[in-house]
mmCIF file of C-alpha atoms in Angstrom:
data_model
loop_
_atom_site.group_PDB
_atom_site.id
_atom_site.type_symbol
_atom_site.label_atom_id
_atom_site.label_comp_id
_atom_site.label_asym_id
_atom_site.label_seq_id
_atom_site.Cartn_x
_atom_site.Cartn_y
_atom_site.Cartn_z
ATOM 1 C CA MET G 1 -20.530 0.487 10.082
ATOM 2 C CA ILE G 2 -19.746 -3.164 11.313
ATOM 3 C CA GLU G 3 -17.446 -3.617 14.777
ATOM 4 C CA LYS G 4 -14.397 -4.710 15.260
ATOM 5 C CA PRO G 5 -14.297 -8.565 15.662
ATOM 6 C CA HIS G 6 -15.087 -10.038 18.762
ATOM 7 C CA TYR G 7 -12.880 -12.302 18.794
ATOM 8 C CA VAL G 8 -9.103 -11.455 17.270
ATOM 9 C CA PRO G 9 -6.401 -14.352 16.918
ATOM 10 C CA GLU G 10 -2.766 -13.448 18.846
ATOM 11 C CA ARG G 11 -1.454 -13.961 15.661
ATOM 12 C CA LEU G 12 -1.010 -13.284 11.460
ATOM 13 C CA GLY G 13 -2.410 -16.407 9.144
ATOM 14 C CA LEU G 14 -2.399 -17.138 5.928
ATOM 15 C CA LEU G 15 -6.083 -17.267 5.052
ATOM 16 C CA SER G 16 -6.870 -18.557 0.789
ATOM 17 C CA ALA G 17 -8.535 -17.341 -1.497
ATOM 18 C CA THR G 18 -10.939 -20.115 -1.198
ATOM 19 C CA ALA G 19 -11.418 -20.379 2.952
ATOM 20 C CA ALA G 20 -12.416 -17.104 2.539
ATOM 21 C CA ASP G 21 -15.642 -16.528 0.294
ATOM 22 C CA PRO G 22 -17.641 -18.763 3.196
ATOM 23 C CA PHE G 23 -16.512 -15.189 5.271
ATOM 24 C CA LEU G 24 -17.366 -12.535 2.997
ATOM 25 C CA THR G 25 -21.264 -12.630 3.561
ATOM 26 C CA GLU G 26 -24.098 -10.103 2.157
ATOM 27 C CA ASP G 27 -24.311 -8.396 5.695
ATOM 28 C CA LEU G 28 -20.700 -8.117 5.790
ATOM 29 C CA LEU G 29 -20.231 -6.741 2.364
ATOM 30 C CA LYS G 30 -22.633 -4.054 3.397
ATOM 31 C CA ALA G 31 -21.011 -3.087 6.673
ATOM 32 C CA ILE G 32 -24.456 -4.338 8.604
ATOM 33 C CA GLN G 33 -22.401 -6.860 10.296
ATOM 34 C CA GLY G 34 -19.350 -8.906 10.216
ATOM 35 C CA HIS G 35 -18.360 -12.300 11.408
ATOM 36 C CA GLY G 36 -17.567 -13.174 15.311
ATOM 37 C CA GLY G 37 -14.379 -14.486 13.898
ATOM 38 C CA VAL G 38 -13.701 -17.569 15.742
ATOM 39 C CA ASP G 39 -15.244 -19.951 13.691
ATOM 40 C CA LEU G 40 -12.096 -18.134 10.735
ATOM 41 C CA THR G 41 -9.373 -19.917 12.337
ATOM 42 C CA LYS G 42 -10.009 -23.275 11.500
ATOM 43 C CA VAL G 43 -9.285 -22.366 7.877
ATOM 44 C CA VAL G 44 -6.020 -20.393 8.396
ATOM 45 C CA GLU G 45 -2.775 -21.751 8.300
ATOM 46 C CA PRO G 46 -0.009 -20.802 10.617
ATOM 47 C CA LEU G 47 2.575 -19.353 10.442
ATOM 48 C CA PRO G 48 6.097 -19.472 12.560
ATOM 49 C CA GLU G 49 5.204 -18.983 16.520
ATOM 50 C CA ASP G 50 8.792 -18.277 17.084
ATOM 51 C CA ASP G 51 8.590 -14.581 14.550
ATOM 52 C CA ALA G 52 7.820 -11.943 15.868
ATOM 53 C CA ARG G 53 6.483 -10.120 13.507
ATOM 54 C CA TRP G 54 3.645 -11.820 13.384
ATOM 55 C CA ALA G 55 1.850 -10.113 16.163
ATOM 56 C CA VAL G 56 -1.442 -9.117 15.324
ATOM 57 C CA GLU G 57 -1.278 -6.052 18.549
ATOM 58 C CA PRO G 58 0.663 -3.843 17.129
ATOM 59 C CA LEU G 59 -1.561 -4.114 13.614
ATOM 60 C CA ARG G 60 -4.352 -3.675 15.596
ATOM 61 C CA ASP G 61 -3.325 -0.992 17.229
ATOM 62 C CA LEU G 62 -2.477 1.498 14.291
ATOM 63 C CA VAL G 63 -5.950 0.383 13.056
ATOM 64 C CA ASP G 64 -7.948 1.392 15.416
ATOM 65 C CA ASP G 65 -5.673 4.385 15.688
ATOM 66 C CA ALA G 66 -5.909 5.426 11.870
ATOM 67 C CA MET G 67 -10.022 5.559 12.114
ATOM 68 C CA HIS G 68 -9.814 7.852 15.243
ATOM 69 C CA GLN G 69 -7.454 9.963 13.404
ATOM 70 C CA PHE G 70 -8.822 10.255 9.943
ATOM 71 C CA LYS G 71 -12.856 9.620 10.816
ATOM 72 C CA GLU G 72 -13.345 12.802 9.335
ATOM 73 C CA ASN G 73 -11.638 12.169 6.438
ATOM 74 C CA ARG G 74 -10.567 8.697 5.040
ATOM 75 C CA THR G 75 -8.447 8.939 2.346
ATOM 76 C CA ASP G 76 -5.980 10.881 4.067
ATOM 77 C CA ALA G 77 -5.573 7.699 5.551
ATOM 78 C CA ASP G 78 -3.867 5.998 3.256
ATOM 79 C CA GLY G 79 -0.324 8.514 3.995
ATOM 80 C CA TRP G 80 0.033 7.837 7.819
ATOM 81 C CA LEU G 81 -1.175 4.611 7.376
ATOM 82 C CA ALA G 82 1.038 2.721 4.706
ATOM 83 C CA PRO G 83 4.534 4.028 6.091
ATOM 84 C CA ARG G 84 3.672 3.150 9.149
ATOM 85 C CA LEU G 85 2.441 -0.170 8.351
ATOM 86 C CA HIS G 86 5.351 -0.965 6.400
ATOM 87 C CA ALA G 87 7.357 -0.636 9.526
ATOM 88 C CA THR G 88 5.424 -2.707 11.616
ATOM 89 C CA LEU G 89 5.073 -6.020 9.633
ATOM 90 C CA ARG G 90 8.405 -5.840 8.345
ATOM 91 C CA LEU G 91 8.469 -8.417 5.045
ATOM 92 C CA THR G 92 10.276 -9.756 2.223
ATOM 93 C CA ARG G 93 8.541 -8.662 -1.026
ATOM 94 C CA ARG G 94 8.228 -12.423 -1.581
ATOM 95 C CA GLU G 95 6.935 -12.702 1.843
ATOM 96 C CA ALA G 96 4.615 -9.512 0.694
ATOM 97 C CA ALA G 97 3.441 -11.430 -2.180
ATOM 98 C CA ASP G 98 1.592 -14.253 -0.978
ATOM 99 C CA GLN G 99 -1.562 -12.867 -0.817
ATOM 100 C CA ARG G 100 -3.536 -15.203 1.427
ATOM 101 C CA LEU G 101 -1.377 -12.476 4.438
ATOM 102 C CA TRP G 102 -3.733 -9.994 3.351
ATOM 103 C CA ASN G 103 -6.240 -11.615 3.472
ATOM 104 C CA HIS G 104 -6.074 -13.086 6.852
ATOM 105 C CA LEU G 105 -5.206 -9.032 7.867
ATOM 106 C CA ALA G 106 -8.616 -8.192 6.349
ATOM 107 C CA LEU G 107 -11.270 -10.221 7.365
ATOM 108 C CA ALA G 108 -9.429 -11.657 10.806
ATOM 109 C CA VAL G 109 -8.338 -9.223 12.351
ATOM 110 C CA ALA G 110 -9.633 -5.764 10.464
ATOM 111 C CA PRO G 111 -12.570 -6.418 8.783
ATOM 112 C CA ASP G 112 -13.819 -2.902 9.994
ATOM 113 C CA TYR G 113 -10.819 -1.273 9.155
ATOM 114 C CA VAL G 114 -11.598 -2.539 5.309
ATOM 115 C CA ALA G 115 -15.056 -1.170 6.184
ATOM 116 C CA PHE G 116 -14.262 2.301 7.179
ATOM 117 C CA ARG G 117 -11.844 2.708 4.312
ATOM 118 C CA HIS G 118 -13.274 1.278 1.399
ATOM 119 C CA PRO G 119 -17.079 2.048 2.117
ATOM 120 C CA PRO G 120 -20.135 0.650 0.497
ATOM 121 C CA VAL G 121 -20.636 1.863 -3.388
ATOM 122 C CA PRO G 122 -23.270 1.192 -5.264
ATOM 123 C CA PRO G 123 -22.698 -1.897 -7.865
ATOM 124 C CA ARG G 124 -22.337 -0.331 -11.649
ATOM 125 C CA GLY G 125 -25.722 -2.303 -12.313
ATOM 126 C CA GLY G 126 -27.561 -1.152 -9.431
ATOM 127 C CA GLY G 127 -28.071 -3.061 -5.754
ATOM 128 C CA ALA G 128 -27.699 -2.622 -2.498
ATOM 129 C CA PRO G 129 -24.587 -0.697 -2.197
ATOM 130 C CA ARG G 130 -21.608 -3.376 -1.009
ATOM 131 C CA ILE G 131 -17.765 -3.022 0.390
ATOM 132 C CA ASN G 132 -16.096 -3.952 -3.340
ATOM 133 C CA ARG G 133 -15.274 -7.413 -2.167
ATOM 134 C CA ASP G 134 -11.443 -6.798 -4.030
ATOM 135 C CA ARG G 135 -11.084 -4.662 -0.499
ATOM 136 C CA PHE G 136 -10.781 -8.356 1.305
ATOM 137 C CA LYS G 137 -9.242 -10.662 -1.167
ATOM 138 C CA GLY G 138 -8.114 -8.936 -4.156
ATOM 139 C CA ALA G 139 -4.494 -8.175 -5.821
ATOM 140 C CA ALA G 140 -2.190 -6.363 -4.616
ATOM 141 C CA ASP G 141 -3.561 -3.057 -6.021
ATOM 142 C CA ARG G 142 -7.014 -3.302 -5.357
ATOM 143 C CA GLN G 143 -6.702 -4.951 -1.755
ATOM 144 C CA CYS G 144 -6.907 -2.498 1.351
ATOM 145 C CA PHE G 145 -3.363 -2.921 3.548
ATOM 146 C CA SER G 146 -0.994 -4.503 0.036
ATOM 147 C CA ARG G 147 -2.072 -1.843 -1.848
ATOM 148 C CA LEU G 148 -0.256 0.079 1.206
ATOM 149 C CA TRP G 149 2.665 -1.975 1.889
ATOM 150 C CA TRP G 150 3.417 -2.233 -1.719
ATOM 151 C CA LEU G 151 2.890 2.150 -2.031
ATOM 152 C CA ALA G 152 5.620 2.308 0.428
ATOM 153 C CA GLU G 153 7.641 -0.730 -0.873
ATOM 154 C CA MET G 154 8.218 1.171 -4.580
ATOM 155 C CA PHE G 155 7.624 5.143 -3.000
ATOM 156 C CA ARG G 156 10.103 5.042 -0.114
ATOM 157 C CA ASN G 157 13.799 5.841 -0.717
ATOM 158 C CA GLY G 158 15.780 4.603 1.299
ATOM 159 C CA ASP G 159 15.300 5.186 4.536
ATOM 160 C CA ASP G 160 12.893 7.903 4.487
ATOM 161 C CA TYR G 161 8.932 7.826 4.071
ATOM 162 C CA THR G 162 8.382 11.240 2.697
ATOM 163 C CA PRO G 163 8.108 9.832 -0.775
ATOM 164 C CA VAL G 164 5.423 7.442 0.424
ATOM 165 C CA VAL G 165 3.086 10.209 2.350
ATOM 166 C CA ALA G 166 3.159 12.871 -0.888
ATOM 167 C CA ALA G 167 2.144 9.221 -3.511
ATOM 168 C CA CYS G 168 -0.511 9.169 -1.229
ATOM 169 C CA ALA G 169 -1.765 12.149 -1.227
ATOM 170 C CA ASN G 170 -2.931 11.293 -4.753
ATOM 171 C CA GLN G 171 -5.248 8.912 -5.444
ATOM 172 C CA ASP G 172 -4.745 8.816 -8.788
ATOM 173 C CA LEU G 173 -1.183 8.259 -9.347
ATOM 174 C CA ILE G 174 -1.330 5.802 -6.962
ATOM 175 C CA HIS G 175 -4.459 4.173 -8.427
ATOM 176 C CA ASN G 176 -2.455 4.091 -11.831
ATOM 177 C CA ALA G 177 1.371 3.683 -9.448
ATOM 178 C CA LEU G 178 0.368 -0.706 -9.045
ATOM 179 C CA ARG G 179 -0.052 -0.886 -12.326
ATOM 180 C CA LEU G 180 3.482 -0.003 -13.526
ATOM 181 C CA ASP G 181 6.711 -2.796 -13.811
ATOM 182 C CA LEU G 182 8.186 0.321 -14.229
ATOM 183 C CA LEU G 183 7.090 0.883 -10.622
ATOM 184 C CA ASP G 184 10.585 -1.711 -9.792
ATOM 185 C CA HIS G 185 12.850 1.045 -10.708
ATOM 186 C CA ARG G 186 13.197 3.617 -8.039
ATOM 187 C CA PRO G 187 13.947 6.777 -9.630
ATOM 188 C CA THR G 188 10.718 6.101 -11.677
ATOM 189 C CA ALA G 189 8.956 5.822 -8.490
ATOM 190 C CA GLN G 190 10.782 9.638 -7.072
ATOM 191 C CA ALA G 191 10.576 10.595 -9.854
ATOM 192 C CA LEU G 192 6.785 10.877 -10.517
ATOM 193 C CA VAL G 193 6.732 12.924 -6.557
ATOM 194 C CA ARG G 194 8.603 15.923 -8.386
ATOM 195 C CA VAL G 195 6.224 15.602 -10.617
ATOM 196 C CA LEU G 196 3.320 16.352 -8.405
ATOM 197 C CA GLU G 197 5.827 18.557 -5.951
ATOM 198 C CA ARG G 198 6.715 20.678 -9.194
ATOM 199 C CA GLY G 199 2.593 21.426 -9.661
ATOM 200 C CA ILE G 200 3.631 19.955 -13.252
ATOM 201 C CA ALA G 201 0.786 17.470 -13.129
ATOM 202 C CA GLY G 202 -1.747 16.359 -10.620
ATOM 203 C CA THR G 203 -5.453 16.207 -11.258
ATOM 204 C CA GLY G 204 -6.825 12.850 -12.109
ATOM 205 C CA ARG G 205 -7.208 13.723 -15.947
ATOM 206 C CA GLU G 206 -3.576 15.009 -15.542
ATOM 207 C CA ILE G 207 -2.437 11.970 -13.895
ATOM 208 C CA ASN G 208 -3.437 9.540 -15.791
ATOM 209 C CA GLY G 209 -2.208 10.734 -19.393
ATOM 210 C CA LEU G 210 1.026 11.367 -17.976
ATOM 211 C CA MET G 211 1.305 7.691 -16.669
ATOM 212 C CA ALA G 212 0.008 6.465 -20.293
ATOM 213 C CA ALA G 213 2.913 8.592 -21.704
ATOM 214 C CA ILE G 214 5.703 7.489 -19.431
ATOM 215 C CA ASN G 215 4.052 3.814 -19.778
ATOM 216 C CA THR G 216 4.467 4.590 -23.201
ATOM 217 C CA ALA G 217 8.184 5.759 -23.257
ATOM 218 C CA GLY G 218 9.277 3.219 -21.576
ATOM 219 C CA ALA G 219 8.181 0.342 -23.957
ATOM 220 C CA THR G 220 11.556 1.413 -26.511
ATOM 221 C CA LEU G 221 13.295 3.461 -23.455
ATOM 222 C CA VAL G 222 15.633 1.855 -21.181
ATOM 223 C CA TYR G 223 15.610 4.308 -17.606
ATOM 224 C CA ASP G 224 17.814 2.731 -16.646
ATOM 225 C CA ALA G 225 20.344 4.324 -19.106
ATOM 226 C CA LEU G 226 18.243 8.098 -18.638
ATOM 227 C CA ALA G 227 17.957 7.571 -14.450
ATOM 228 C CA PRO G 228 20.347 4.840 -13.532
ATOM 229 C CA ASP G 229 19.437 3.133 -9.869
ATOM 230 C CA GLU G 230 22.321 1.808 -7.313
ATOM 231 C CA PRO G 231 21.157 -1.840 -6.411
ATOM 232 C CA ARG G 232 19.620 -2.560 -3.263
ATOM 233 C CA ASP G 233 21.808 -3.716 -0.206
ATOM 234 C CA PRO G 234 20.009 -7.587 0.780
ATOM 235 C CA GLU G 235 22.085 -7.273 3.903
ATOM 236 C CA ALA G 236 20.372 -3.816 4.852
ATOM 237 C CA LEU G 237 17.024 -5.530 4.883
ATOM 238 C CA ARG G 238 17.746 -8.262 6.362
ATOM 239 C CA GLN G 239 18.644 -6.407 9.267
ATOM 240 C CA TRP G 240 16.242 -3.995 9.611
ATOM 241 C CA ILE G 241 14.036 -8.098 9.767
ATOM 242 C CA ALA G 242 16.046 -9.475 12.291
ATOM 243 C CA GLU G 243 15.107 -5.656 14.366
ATOM 244 C CA ALA G 244 11.728 -6.814 14.170
ATOM 245 C CA GLU G 245 11.882 -8.368 17.726
ATOM 246 C CA SER G 246 13.115 -5.880 19.608
ATOM 247 C CA ALA G 247 11.357 -2.858 17.446
ATOM 248 C CA PRO G 248 9.727 -0.609 19.533
ATOM 249 C CA PRO G 249 6.252 0.927 18.511
ATOM 250 C CA VAL G 250 6.368 2.752 15.503
ATOM 251 C CA PRO G 251 5.853 6.626 16.024
ATOM 252 C CA ARG G 252 2.752 8.394 15.364
ATOM 253 C CA HIS G 253 3.304 12.058 14.564
ATOM 254 C CA ASP G 254 7.117 11.472 13.423
ATOM 255 C CA LEU G 255 7.489 8.786 10.413
ATOM 256 C CA PRO G 256 9.144 5.450 11.167
ATOM 257 C CA THR G 257 12.240 5.469 9.450
ATOM 258 C CA GLY G 258 13.025 2.170 7.108
ATOM 259 C CA PRO G 259 15.367 -0.612 5.706
ATOM 260 C CA ASP G 260 18.678 1.340 5.866
ATOM 261 C CA GLU G 261 18.921 1.510 2.321
ATOM 262 C CA GLU G 262 21.297 4.011 -0.060
ATOM 263 C CA PRO G 263 19.263 6.843 -1.368
ATOM 264 C CA VAL G 264 17.932 7.105 -4.622
ATOM 265 C CA PRO G 265 20.597 8.724 -6.478
ATOM 266 C CA GLU G 266 20.084 12.513 -6.805
ATOM 267 C CA GLU G 267 20.959 13.095 -9.803
ATOM 268 C CA SER G 268 18.809 10.084 -11.864
ATOM 269 C CA VAL G 269 16.293 11.628 -10.033
ATOM 270 C CA SER G 270 16.274 14.926 -11.749
ATOM 271 C CA ALA G 271 16.795 13.677 -15.271
ATOM 272 C CA LEU G 272 13.682 11.570 -15.239
ATOM 273 C CA THR G 273 11.717 14.301 -13.194
ATOM 274 C CA ASP G 274 12.716 16.710 -16.314
ATOM 275 C CA TYR G 275 12.230 14.010 -18.766
ATOM 276 C CA PHE G 276 8.625 13.618 -17.603
ATOM 277 C CA ALA G 277 8.225 17.275 -17.594
ATOM 278 C CA GLU G 278 8.832 17.838 -21.098
ATOM 279 C CA LEU G 279 6.716 13.739 -22.049
ATOM 280 C CA PHE G 280 3.277 15.967 -20.007
ATOM 281 C CA GLU G 281 3.570 18.517 -22.540
ATOM 282 C CA THR G 282 2.558 16.096 -24.967
ATOM 283 C CA ALA G 283 0.512 13.600 -23.002
ATOM 284 C CA PRO G 284 -2.907 12.245 -23.870
ATOM 285 C CA VAL G 285 -4.581 14.402 -21.351
ATOM 286 C CA ARG G 286 -8.301 14.631 -21.972
ATOM 287 C CA GLY G 287 -10.360 17.012 -21.904
ATOM 288 C CA ARG G 288 -6.880 19.328 -22.662
ATOM 289 C CA ALA G 289 -6.023 21.409 -26.298
ATOM 290 C CA PRO G 290 -3.439 19.298 -28.676
ATOM 291 C CA GLN G 291 -0.048 20.862 -28.106
ATOM 292 C CA VAL G 292 1.120 22.687 -31.371
#
């Protein structure tokens, strides 16, 4: 497995997909050897120096701790790292949608973590095992770090990250969740966590069937009508971001605290959870006998 880069920048920057390509070498993708890091700095667009959020050291400390703590079960690192990454790198959604930021984090700051969490696998067409390039510079639901940040953003309940940990415990759920526009509806995200916690659906096939049914039903049913939500308070997010400069490092044993937003209305979560349970009874689950 590759080691930490010899040179790690002090601050995050923006690395375009085109500029990143030369550094995605065969040796890196095969997890044989990483890059030195110095040459990469020449093609990075700097971020404002007066913003404390772009400091790399807190992020590097997080991934080091995650690799140490979860070396025996790497998928468990998702539930630990997602809320702490989100609370450390305090972003607006607009900022988080810029894939150049995540490209830089993956390639310049922590390529060793990408190789740790997503080790090389044999390609479908055969050949030597390789890390999927998308883990370094792919879409938001595939890239190593952006997927964790967005999972935390979508599944947190106000300032509470507990549902994020529950969601990350099921890889089939998180693989499907980031592709659904419905998860911009907070009660939907919380109801999916409740479905898991109640044991209504848990296996990969069950989750896939349920998500397909939810997506189909969402085309004809307006979930806002069934489960209304309070609009997010933009001031709470602005204040949370402004406090980044004075915020202490996120706790390692307890969950951090997110923006001071109102939680999702409990009656909306309960209503959608019951509705999803009904949907699951007739969902197309592969291998399950059709419901009569």
